[in-house]
Coordinates of C-alpha atoms in Angstrom, one line a residue:
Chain A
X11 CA 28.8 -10.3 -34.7
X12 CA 27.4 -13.3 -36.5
X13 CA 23.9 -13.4 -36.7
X14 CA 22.4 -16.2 -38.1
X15 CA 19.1 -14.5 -39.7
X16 CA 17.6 -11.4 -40.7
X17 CA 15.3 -11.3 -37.1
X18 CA 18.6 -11.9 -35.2
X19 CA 20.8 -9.0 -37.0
X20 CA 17.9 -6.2 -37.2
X21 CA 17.8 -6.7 -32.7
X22 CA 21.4 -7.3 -32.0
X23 CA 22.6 -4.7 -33.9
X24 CA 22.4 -1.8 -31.3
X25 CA 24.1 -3.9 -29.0
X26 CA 28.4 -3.3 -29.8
X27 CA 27.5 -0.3 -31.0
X28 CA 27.9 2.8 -28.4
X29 CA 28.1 6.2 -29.8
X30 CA 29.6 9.3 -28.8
X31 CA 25.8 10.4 -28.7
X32 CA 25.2 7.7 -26.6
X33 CA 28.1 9.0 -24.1
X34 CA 27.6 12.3 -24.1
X35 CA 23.9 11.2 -23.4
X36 CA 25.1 8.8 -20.5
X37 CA 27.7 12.0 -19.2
X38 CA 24.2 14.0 -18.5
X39 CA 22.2 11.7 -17.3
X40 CA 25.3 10.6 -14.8
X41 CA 25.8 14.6 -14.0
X42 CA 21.8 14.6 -12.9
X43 CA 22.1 11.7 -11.3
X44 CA 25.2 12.9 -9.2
X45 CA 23.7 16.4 -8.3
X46 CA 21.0 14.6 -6.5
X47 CA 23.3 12.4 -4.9
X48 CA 24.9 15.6 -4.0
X49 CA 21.8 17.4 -2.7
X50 CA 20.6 14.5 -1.0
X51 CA 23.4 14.4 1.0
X52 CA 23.3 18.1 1.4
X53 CA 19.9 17.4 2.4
X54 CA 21.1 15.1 5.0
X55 CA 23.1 17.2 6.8
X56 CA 21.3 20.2 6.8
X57 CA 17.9 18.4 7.8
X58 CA 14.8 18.8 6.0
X59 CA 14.4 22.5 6.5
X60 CA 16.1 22.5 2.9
X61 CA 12.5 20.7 1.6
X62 CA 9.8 22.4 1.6
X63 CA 8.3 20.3 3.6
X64 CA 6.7 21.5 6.9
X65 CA 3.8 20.9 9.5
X66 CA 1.3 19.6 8.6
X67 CA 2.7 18.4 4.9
X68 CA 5.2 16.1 5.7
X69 CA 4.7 14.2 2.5
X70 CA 4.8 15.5 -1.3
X71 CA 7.1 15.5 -4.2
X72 CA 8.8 13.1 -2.5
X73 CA 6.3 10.8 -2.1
X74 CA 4.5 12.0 -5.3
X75 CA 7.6 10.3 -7.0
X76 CA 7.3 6.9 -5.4
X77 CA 3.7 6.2 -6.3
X78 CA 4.2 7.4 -9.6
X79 CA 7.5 5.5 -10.2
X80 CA 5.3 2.5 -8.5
X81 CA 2.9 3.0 -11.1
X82 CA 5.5 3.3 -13.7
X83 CA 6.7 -0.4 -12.5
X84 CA 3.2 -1.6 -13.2
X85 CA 3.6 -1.4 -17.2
X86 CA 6.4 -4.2 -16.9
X87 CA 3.9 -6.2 -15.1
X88 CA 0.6 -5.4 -16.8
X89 CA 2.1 -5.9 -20.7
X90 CA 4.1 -8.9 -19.8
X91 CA 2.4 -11.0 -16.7
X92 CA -1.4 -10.1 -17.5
X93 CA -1.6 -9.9 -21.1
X94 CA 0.7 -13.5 -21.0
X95 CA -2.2 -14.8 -18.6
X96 CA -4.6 -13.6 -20.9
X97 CA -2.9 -15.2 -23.9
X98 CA -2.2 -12.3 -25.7
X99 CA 0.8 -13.1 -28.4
X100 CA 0.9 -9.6 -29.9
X101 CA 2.5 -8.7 -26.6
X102 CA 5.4 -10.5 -27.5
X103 CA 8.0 -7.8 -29.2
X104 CA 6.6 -5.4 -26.1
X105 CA 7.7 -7.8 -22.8
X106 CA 11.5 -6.8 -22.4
X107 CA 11.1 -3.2 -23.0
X108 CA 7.8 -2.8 -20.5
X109 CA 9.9 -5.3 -17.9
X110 CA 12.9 -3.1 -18.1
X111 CA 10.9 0.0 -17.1
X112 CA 9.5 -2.1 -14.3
X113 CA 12.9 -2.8 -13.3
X114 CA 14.6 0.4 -13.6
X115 CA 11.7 2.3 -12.0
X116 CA 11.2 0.3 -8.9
X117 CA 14.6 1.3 -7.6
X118 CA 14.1 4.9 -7.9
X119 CA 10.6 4.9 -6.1
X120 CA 12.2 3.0 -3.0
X121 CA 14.8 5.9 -3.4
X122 CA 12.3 8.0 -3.1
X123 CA 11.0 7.2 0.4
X124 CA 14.7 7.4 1.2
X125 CA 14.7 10.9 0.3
X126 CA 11.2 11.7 2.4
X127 CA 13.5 10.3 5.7
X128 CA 15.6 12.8 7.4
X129 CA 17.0 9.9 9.2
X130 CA 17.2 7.2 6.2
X131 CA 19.2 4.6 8.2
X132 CA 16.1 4.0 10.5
X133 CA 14.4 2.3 7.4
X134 CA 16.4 -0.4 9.0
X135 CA 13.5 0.1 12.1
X136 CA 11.1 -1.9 9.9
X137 CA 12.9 -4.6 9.9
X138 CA 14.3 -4.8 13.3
X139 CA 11.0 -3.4 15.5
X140 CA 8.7 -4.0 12.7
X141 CA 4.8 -3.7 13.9
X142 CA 2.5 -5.6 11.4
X143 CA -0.2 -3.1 12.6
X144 CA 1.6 -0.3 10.3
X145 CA 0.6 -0.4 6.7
X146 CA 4.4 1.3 5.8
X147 CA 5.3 -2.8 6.8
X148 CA 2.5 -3.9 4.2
X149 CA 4.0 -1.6 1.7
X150 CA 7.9 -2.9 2.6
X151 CA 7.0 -6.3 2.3
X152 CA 4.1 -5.9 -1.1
X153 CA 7.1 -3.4 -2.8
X154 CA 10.1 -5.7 -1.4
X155 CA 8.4 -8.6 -2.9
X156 CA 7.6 -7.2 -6.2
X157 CA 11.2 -5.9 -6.8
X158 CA 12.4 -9.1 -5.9
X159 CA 10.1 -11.2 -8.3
X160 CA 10.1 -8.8 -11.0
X161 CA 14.4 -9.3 -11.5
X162 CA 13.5 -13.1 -11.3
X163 CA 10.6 -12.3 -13.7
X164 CA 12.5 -10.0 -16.2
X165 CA 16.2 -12.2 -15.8
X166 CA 14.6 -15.8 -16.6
X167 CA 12.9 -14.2 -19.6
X168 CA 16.5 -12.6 -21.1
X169 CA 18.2 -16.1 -20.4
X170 CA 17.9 -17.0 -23.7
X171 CA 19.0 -14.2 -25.1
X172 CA 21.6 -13.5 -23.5
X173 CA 22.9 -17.2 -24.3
X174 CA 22.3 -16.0 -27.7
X175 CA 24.4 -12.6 -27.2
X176 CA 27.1 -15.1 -25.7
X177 CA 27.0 -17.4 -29.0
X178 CA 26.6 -14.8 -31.2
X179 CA 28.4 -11.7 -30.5
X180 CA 32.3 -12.8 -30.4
X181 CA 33.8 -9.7 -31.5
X182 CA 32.7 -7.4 -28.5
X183 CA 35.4 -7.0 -26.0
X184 CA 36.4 -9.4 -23.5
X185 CA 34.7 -7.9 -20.1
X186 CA 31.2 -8.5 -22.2
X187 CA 31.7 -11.6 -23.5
X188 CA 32.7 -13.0 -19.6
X189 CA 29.3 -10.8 -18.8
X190 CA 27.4 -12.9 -21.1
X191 CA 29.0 -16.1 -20.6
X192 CA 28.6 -15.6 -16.4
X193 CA 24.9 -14.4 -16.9
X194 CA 23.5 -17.2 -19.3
X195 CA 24.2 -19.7 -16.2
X196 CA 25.7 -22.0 -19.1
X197 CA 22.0 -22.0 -20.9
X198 CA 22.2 -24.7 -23.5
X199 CA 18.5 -23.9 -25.2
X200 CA 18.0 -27.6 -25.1
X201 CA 14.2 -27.9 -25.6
X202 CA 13.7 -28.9 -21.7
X203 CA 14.9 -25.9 -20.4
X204 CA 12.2 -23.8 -23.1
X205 CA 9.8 -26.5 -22.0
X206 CA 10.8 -25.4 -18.1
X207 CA 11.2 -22.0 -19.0
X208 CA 7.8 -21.7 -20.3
X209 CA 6.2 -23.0 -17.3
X210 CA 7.6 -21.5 -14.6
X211 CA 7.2 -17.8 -16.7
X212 CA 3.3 -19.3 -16.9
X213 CA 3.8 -19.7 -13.5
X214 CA 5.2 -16.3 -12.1
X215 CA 2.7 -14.4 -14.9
X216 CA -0.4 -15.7 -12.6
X217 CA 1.4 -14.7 -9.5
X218 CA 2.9 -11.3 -10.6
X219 CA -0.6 -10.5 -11.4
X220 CA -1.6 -10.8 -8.0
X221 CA 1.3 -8.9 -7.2
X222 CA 0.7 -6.0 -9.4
X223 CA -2.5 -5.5 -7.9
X224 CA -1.5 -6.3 -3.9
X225 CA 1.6 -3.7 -4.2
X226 CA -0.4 -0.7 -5.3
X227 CA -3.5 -0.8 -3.4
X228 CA -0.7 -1.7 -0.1
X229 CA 0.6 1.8 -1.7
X230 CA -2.8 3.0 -1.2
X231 CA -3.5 2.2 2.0
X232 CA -0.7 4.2 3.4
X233 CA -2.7 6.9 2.8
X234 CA -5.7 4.8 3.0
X235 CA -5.5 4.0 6.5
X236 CA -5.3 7.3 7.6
X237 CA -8.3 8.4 8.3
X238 CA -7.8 12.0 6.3
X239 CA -10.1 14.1 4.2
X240 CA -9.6 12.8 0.6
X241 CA -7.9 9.4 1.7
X242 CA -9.7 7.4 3.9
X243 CA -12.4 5.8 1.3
X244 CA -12.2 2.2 -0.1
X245 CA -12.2 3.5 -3.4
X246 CA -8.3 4.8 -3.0
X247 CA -7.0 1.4 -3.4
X248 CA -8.4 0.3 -7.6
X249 CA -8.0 3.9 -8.3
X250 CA -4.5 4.2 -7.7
X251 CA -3.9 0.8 -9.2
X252 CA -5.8 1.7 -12.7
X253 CA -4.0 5.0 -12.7
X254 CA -1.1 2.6 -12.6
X255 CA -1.8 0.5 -15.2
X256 CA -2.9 3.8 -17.0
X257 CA 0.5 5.9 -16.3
X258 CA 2.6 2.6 -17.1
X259 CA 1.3 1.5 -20.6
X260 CA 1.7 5.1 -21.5
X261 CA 5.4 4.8 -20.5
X262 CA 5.6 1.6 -23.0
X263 CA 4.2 3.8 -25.8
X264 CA 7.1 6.2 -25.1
X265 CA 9.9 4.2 -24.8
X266 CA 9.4 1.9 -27.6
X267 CA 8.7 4.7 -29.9
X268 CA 12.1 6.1 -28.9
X269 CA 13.5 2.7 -29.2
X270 CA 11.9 2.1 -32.5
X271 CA 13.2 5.5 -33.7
X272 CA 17.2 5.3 -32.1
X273 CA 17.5 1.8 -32.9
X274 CA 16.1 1.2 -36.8
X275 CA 12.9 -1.2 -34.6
X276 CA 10.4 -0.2 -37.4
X277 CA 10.0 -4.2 -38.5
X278 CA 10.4 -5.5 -34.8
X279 CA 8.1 -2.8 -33.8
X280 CA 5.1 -2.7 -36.5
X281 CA 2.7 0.2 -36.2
X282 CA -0.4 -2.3 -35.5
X283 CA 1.0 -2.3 -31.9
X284 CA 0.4 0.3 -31.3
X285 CA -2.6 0.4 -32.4
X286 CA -3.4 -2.4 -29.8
X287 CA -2.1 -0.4 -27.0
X288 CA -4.0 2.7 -28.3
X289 CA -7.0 0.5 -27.3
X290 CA -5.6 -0.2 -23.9
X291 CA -5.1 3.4 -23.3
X292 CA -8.6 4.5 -24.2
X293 CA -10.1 1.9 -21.9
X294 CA -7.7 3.1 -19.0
X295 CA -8.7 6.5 -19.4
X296 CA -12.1 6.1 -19.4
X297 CA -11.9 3.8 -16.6
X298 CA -9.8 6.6 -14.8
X299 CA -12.7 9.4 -15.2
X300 CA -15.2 6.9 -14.3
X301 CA -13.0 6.4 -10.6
X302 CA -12.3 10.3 -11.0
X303 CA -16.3 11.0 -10.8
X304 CA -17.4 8.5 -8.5
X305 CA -14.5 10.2 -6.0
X306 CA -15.3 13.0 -6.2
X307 CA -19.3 12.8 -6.5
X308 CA -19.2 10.8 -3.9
X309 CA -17.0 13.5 -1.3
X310 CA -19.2 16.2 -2.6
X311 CA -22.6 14.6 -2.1
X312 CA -21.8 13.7 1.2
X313 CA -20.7 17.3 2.0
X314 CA -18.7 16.9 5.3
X315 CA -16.8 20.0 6.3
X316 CA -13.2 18.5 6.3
X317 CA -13.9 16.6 3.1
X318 CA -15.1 19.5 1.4
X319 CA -11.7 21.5 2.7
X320 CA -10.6 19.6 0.5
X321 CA -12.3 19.4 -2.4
X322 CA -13.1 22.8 -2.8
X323 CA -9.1 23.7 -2.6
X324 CA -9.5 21.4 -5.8
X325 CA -12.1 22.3 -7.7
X326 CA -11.8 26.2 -6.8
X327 CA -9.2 27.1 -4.6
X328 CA -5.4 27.1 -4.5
X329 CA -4.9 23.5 -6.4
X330 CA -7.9 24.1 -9.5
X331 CA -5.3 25.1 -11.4
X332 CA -3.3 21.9 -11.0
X333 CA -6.3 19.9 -11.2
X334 CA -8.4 21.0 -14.0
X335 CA -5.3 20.8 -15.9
X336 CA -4.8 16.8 -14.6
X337 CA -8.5 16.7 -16.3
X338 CA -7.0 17.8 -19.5
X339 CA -3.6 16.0 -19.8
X340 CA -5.2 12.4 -18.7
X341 CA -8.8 12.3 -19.9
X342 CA -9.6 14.9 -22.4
X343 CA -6.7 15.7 -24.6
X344 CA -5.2 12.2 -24.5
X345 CA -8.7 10.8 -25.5
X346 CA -9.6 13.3 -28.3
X347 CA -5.9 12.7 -29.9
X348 CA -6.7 8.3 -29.3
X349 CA -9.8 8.3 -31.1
X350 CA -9.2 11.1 -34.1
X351 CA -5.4 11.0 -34.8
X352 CA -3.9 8.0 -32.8
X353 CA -4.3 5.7 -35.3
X354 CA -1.7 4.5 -36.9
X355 CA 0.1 7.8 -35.8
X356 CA 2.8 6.7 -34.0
X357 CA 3.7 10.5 -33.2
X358 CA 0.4 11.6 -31.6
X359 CA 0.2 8.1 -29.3
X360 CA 3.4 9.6 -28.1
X361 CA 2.1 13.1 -27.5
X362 CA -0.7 11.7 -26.2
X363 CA 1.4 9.1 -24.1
X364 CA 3.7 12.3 -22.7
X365 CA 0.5 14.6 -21.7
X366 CA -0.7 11.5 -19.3
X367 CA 2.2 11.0 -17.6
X368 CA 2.5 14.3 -17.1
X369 CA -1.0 14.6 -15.6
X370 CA -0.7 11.0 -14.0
X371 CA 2.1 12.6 -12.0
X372 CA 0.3 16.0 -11.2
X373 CA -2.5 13.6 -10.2
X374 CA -0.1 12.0 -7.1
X375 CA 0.7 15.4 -6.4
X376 CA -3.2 16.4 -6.3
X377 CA -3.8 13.2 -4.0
X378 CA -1.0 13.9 -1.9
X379 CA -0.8 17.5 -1.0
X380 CA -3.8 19.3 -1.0
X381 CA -5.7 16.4 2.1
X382 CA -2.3 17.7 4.1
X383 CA -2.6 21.3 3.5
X384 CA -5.7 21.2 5.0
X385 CA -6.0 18.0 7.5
X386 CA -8.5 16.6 9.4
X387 CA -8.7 18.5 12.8
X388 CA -6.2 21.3 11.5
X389 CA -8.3 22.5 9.0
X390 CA -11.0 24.6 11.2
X391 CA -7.1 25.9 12.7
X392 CA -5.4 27.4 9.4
X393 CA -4.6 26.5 6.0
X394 CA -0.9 25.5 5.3
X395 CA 0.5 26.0 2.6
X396 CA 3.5 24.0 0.5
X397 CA 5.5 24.3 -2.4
X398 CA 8.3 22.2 -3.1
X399 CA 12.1 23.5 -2.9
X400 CA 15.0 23.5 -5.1
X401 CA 16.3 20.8 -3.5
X402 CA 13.0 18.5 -4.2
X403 CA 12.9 19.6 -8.3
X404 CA 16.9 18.7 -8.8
X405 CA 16.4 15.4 -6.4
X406 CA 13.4 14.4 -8.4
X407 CA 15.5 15.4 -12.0
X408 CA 18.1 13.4 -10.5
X409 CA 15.4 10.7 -9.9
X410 CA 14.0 10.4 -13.3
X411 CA 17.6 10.8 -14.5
X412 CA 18.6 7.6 -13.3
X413 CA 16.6 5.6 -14.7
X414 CA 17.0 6.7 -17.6
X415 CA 20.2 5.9 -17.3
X416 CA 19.8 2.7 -16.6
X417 CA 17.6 2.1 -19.0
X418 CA 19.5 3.4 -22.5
X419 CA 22.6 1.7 -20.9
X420 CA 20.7 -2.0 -20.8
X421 CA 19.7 -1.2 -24.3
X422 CA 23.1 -0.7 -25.7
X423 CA 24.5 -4.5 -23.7
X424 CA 21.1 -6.9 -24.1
X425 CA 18.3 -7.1 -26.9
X426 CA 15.3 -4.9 -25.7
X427 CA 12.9 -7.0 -28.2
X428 CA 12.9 -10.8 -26.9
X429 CA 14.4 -13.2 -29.4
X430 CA 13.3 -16.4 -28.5
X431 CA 9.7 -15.3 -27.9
X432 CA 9.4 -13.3 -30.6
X433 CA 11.0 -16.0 -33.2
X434 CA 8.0 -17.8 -32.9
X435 CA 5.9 -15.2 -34.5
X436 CA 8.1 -15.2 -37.7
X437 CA 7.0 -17.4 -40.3
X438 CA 8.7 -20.5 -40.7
X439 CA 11.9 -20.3 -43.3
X440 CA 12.7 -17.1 -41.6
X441 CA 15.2 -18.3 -38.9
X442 CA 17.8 -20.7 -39.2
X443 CA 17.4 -21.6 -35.3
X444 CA 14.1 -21.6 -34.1
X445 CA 13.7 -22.1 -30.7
X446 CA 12.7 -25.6 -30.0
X447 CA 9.7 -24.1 -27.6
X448 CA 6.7 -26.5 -26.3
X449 CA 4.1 -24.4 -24.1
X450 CA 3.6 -25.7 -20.9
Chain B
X8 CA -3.5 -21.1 24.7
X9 CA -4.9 -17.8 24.3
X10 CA -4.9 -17.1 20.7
X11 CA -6.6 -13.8 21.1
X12 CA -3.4 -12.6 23.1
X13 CA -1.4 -14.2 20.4
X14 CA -2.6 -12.0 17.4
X15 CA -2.9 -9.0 19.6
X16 CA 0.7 -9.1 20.4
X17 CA 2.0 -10.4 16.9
X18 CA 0.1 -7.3 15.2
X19 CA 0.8 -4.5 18.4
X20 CA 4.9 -4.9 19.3
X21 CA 7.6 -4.3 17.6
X22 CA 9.7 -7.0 16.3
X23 CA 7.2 -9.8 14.2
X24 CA 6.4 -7.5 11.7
X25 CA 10.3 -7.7 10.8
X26 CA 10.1 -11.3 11.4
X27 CA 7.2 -11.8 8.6
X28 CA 9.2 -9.5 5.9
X29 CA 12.4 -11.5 6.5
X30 CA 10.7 -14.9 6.5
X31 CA 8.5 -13.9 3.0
X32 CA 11.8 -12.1 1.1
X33 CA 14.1 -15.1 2.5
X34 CA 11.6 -17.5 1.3
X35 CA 11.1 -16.2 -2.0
X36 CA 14.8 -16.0 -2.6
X37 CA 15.2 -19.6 -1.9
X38 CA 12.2 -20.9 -4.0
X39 CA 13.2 -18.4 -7.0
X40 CA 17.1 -20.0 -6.7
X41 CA 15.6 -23.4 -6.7
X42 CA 13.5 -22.4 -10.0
X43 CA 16.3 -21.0 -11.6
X44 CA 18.5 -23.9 -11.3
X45 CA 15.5 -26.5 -12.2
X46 CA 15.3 -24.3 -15.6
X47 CA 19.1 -24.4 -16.5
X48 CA 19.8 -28.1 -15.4
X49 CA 16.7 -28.7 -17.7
X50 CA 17.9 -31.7 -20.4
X51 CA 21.6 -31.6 -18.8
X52 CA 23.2 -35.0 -18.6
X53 CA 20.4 -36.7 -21.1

């Protein structure tokens, strides 16, 4: 490796370096990943009947683990594309590692819905008798988009580095120097491409914005457009997409702490971001009770018999549990540790961090679930009941699994804090090769 | 032409909707190629 300055060495020095931790952290993830393969195909075979899954609850854990890992995407988005719109520089150090979750996470929620099929090859169906009355097209074409753009998004903004990696790192083996050299498309850093670079990032930031807020509220409407008990209000669509934003920035908190931790990050990573993004998060969460209330006052006020179904099973009945203890893990707890402990505590942001996506995901569940157990006409019928099977909590491990997989692999092969964009922060005299940028 | 029967049949059988997804996902591909290469070729040849 031959770095040419401080900045340069502190980043690239997790990459050529892959411990027998890392391996024997790779080998489990790999095993969880491959028992949900496993099941899933055991799933295939067998039917759904191995689910839990049953009239009139067709959707749940399944589904719960798309829209979260939808929302998960939206961190990727939110730190990178918004906060570059808004001209926020302390984002920089942030970008990769909040693109890279988008990236990683966005694969595992469209596996998702592939798990929910008991026929998965007729996904092929939307494409060949696609109706464009059916929101599940919206969502194929919002999610299909968004996955597209955000590898676009998250590649053109690694270019540079990786051209750097390719210069730089000579003495990892050959396979990853032909990786770098095929992936840096011959990048020169000439200051016309930064100038190019910049603008077209400029560019895609305004429209991934747009993006991030079409895909979740098409996510919505899936369940939107139905007109069921707990669904069918306008409010379904910004409440899922600031529960997004919510879930995903909590997601950044928790990886770059690990990152910051594993990888000796403590300069690259100061604790003042944190402290910005603890600001973020107690904005998100009171935004998130605010949608929470206005729900739920508004369901209750209005007092219809199959809304109320509904929200009594919440408040009261089988799901209170579940849902009082959403309350806790998003709003209260999380909110009590941002303003008395978080900071400048790293630690507590990531307990914090942990207890929201914990209730962010119970909070899917709690959308999902409890309108089916107790759907519009069936309701004055029976009250069904579901709770998910073995199969569902090891394909959902195996789900989660993955991408972390994904994800601590990248980390060991490319830098997970941008070079080029965050060499402009350093004072001048610090690098050797600045990055002959011009903002366009 | 009735452009009432139009929409009614683009949004009620089967087959546009697919159309649309293509046409967007094939679309964006192309434009995010051409973008990519514009980027790289920047200040080649000067």
């Amino acid at each position: 490796m031959h770095p040419e300055n401080k900045h340069e060495k502190i980043i690239l020095a997790p990459i050529h370096r892959v411990t027998t931790g890392d391996r024997i952290l790779w080998s489990i993830l790999a095993g969880l990943l491959l028992t949900g393969i496993a099941l899933w195909v055991y799933q295939f075979i067998e039917g759904l009947g191995v689910t839990g899954l049953n009239r009139p609850v067709y959707w749940a854990t399944y589904l719960t683990n798309f829209v979260f890992f939808i929302g998960l995407a939206h961190s990727g988005t939110f730190i990178s594309a918004i906060l570059r719109v808004a001209g926020q520089s302390w984002r920089a150090p942030l970008t990769r590692a909040a693109e890279a979750i988008t990236l990683f996470s966005l694969p595992f929620g469209v596996a998702a819905i592939l798990a929910d099929m008991g026929r998965p090859e007729r996904i092929f169906n939307v494409l060949f008798f696609g109706r464009y009355q059916s929101p599940l097209l919206w969502d194929f074409t919002a999610v299909g988009l968004y996955l597209l753009s955000s590898m676009v998004f998250f590649y053109l903004s690694l270019l540079p580095d990786i051209a750097l990696c390719r210069d730089r790192l000579t003495d990892v083996p050959q396979w990853q120097q032909k990786m770098y050299r095929v992936l840096a498309l011959g990048w020169q850093g000439t200051p016309e491409q930064f100038h190019r670079l910049e603008r077209v990032l400029d560019g895609m930031a305004i429209f991934m914005t747009m993006l991030v807020v079409t895909v979740h509220t098409v996510v919505s409407w899936v369940f939107g457009m139905t007109v069921q008990p707990g669904w069918h209000t306008a409010l379904i669509g910004p409440f899922f997409l600031l529960g997004a934003i919510l879930s995903g920035t909590a997601a950044v908190v928790i990886v770059l702490s690990i990152l910051r931790k594993v990888y000796n990050l403590e300069k690259a990573l100061p604790v003042k971001l944190f402290n910005s993004l603890r600001k973020l998060l107690i904005t998100f969460t009171l935004g998130w009770i605010y949608m929470i209330i206005a729900e739920y006052l508004t369901a209750g006020y209005g007092n219809m018999t199959e809304e109320m179904h509904v929200v009594q099973d919440k408040f009261t009945g089988d799901y209170a549990l579940l849902f009082w203890g959403m309350v806790v893990l998003v709003f209260i707890l999380p909110l009590l540790i941002f303003i008395f402990k978080g900071k400048n505590n790293i630690g507590w942001m990531v307990f914090a961090s942990v207890l929201i996506n914990i209730g962010m995901w119970i909070e899917r569940y709690i959308v999902l679930v409890p309108t089916q157990v107790s759907p519009r006409l069936f309701h004055e019928m029976a009250h069904a009941k579901y709770f998910p099977s073995i199969v569902e909590i090891m394909i959902t491990v195996a789900l989660f699994a993955g991408m972390a997989l994904l994800y601590t692999v990248f980390t060991r092969f490319f830098p997970i804090i941008p070079l080029w964009e965050t060499a402009e922060e350093l004072p001048t005299g610090e690098l050797s090769h600045q990055p002959a940028t011009t903002q366009g | 032409m009735d452009i009432g029967n139009l929409v009614y049949a683009f949004f009620n059988n089967p087959g546009p909707g697919g159309v649309v997804v293509v046409t967007v996902l094939g679309l964006a591909c192309v434009i995010y190629y051409f973008l990519t290469r514009w980027i790289v070729y920047g200040g080649k040849g000067k």
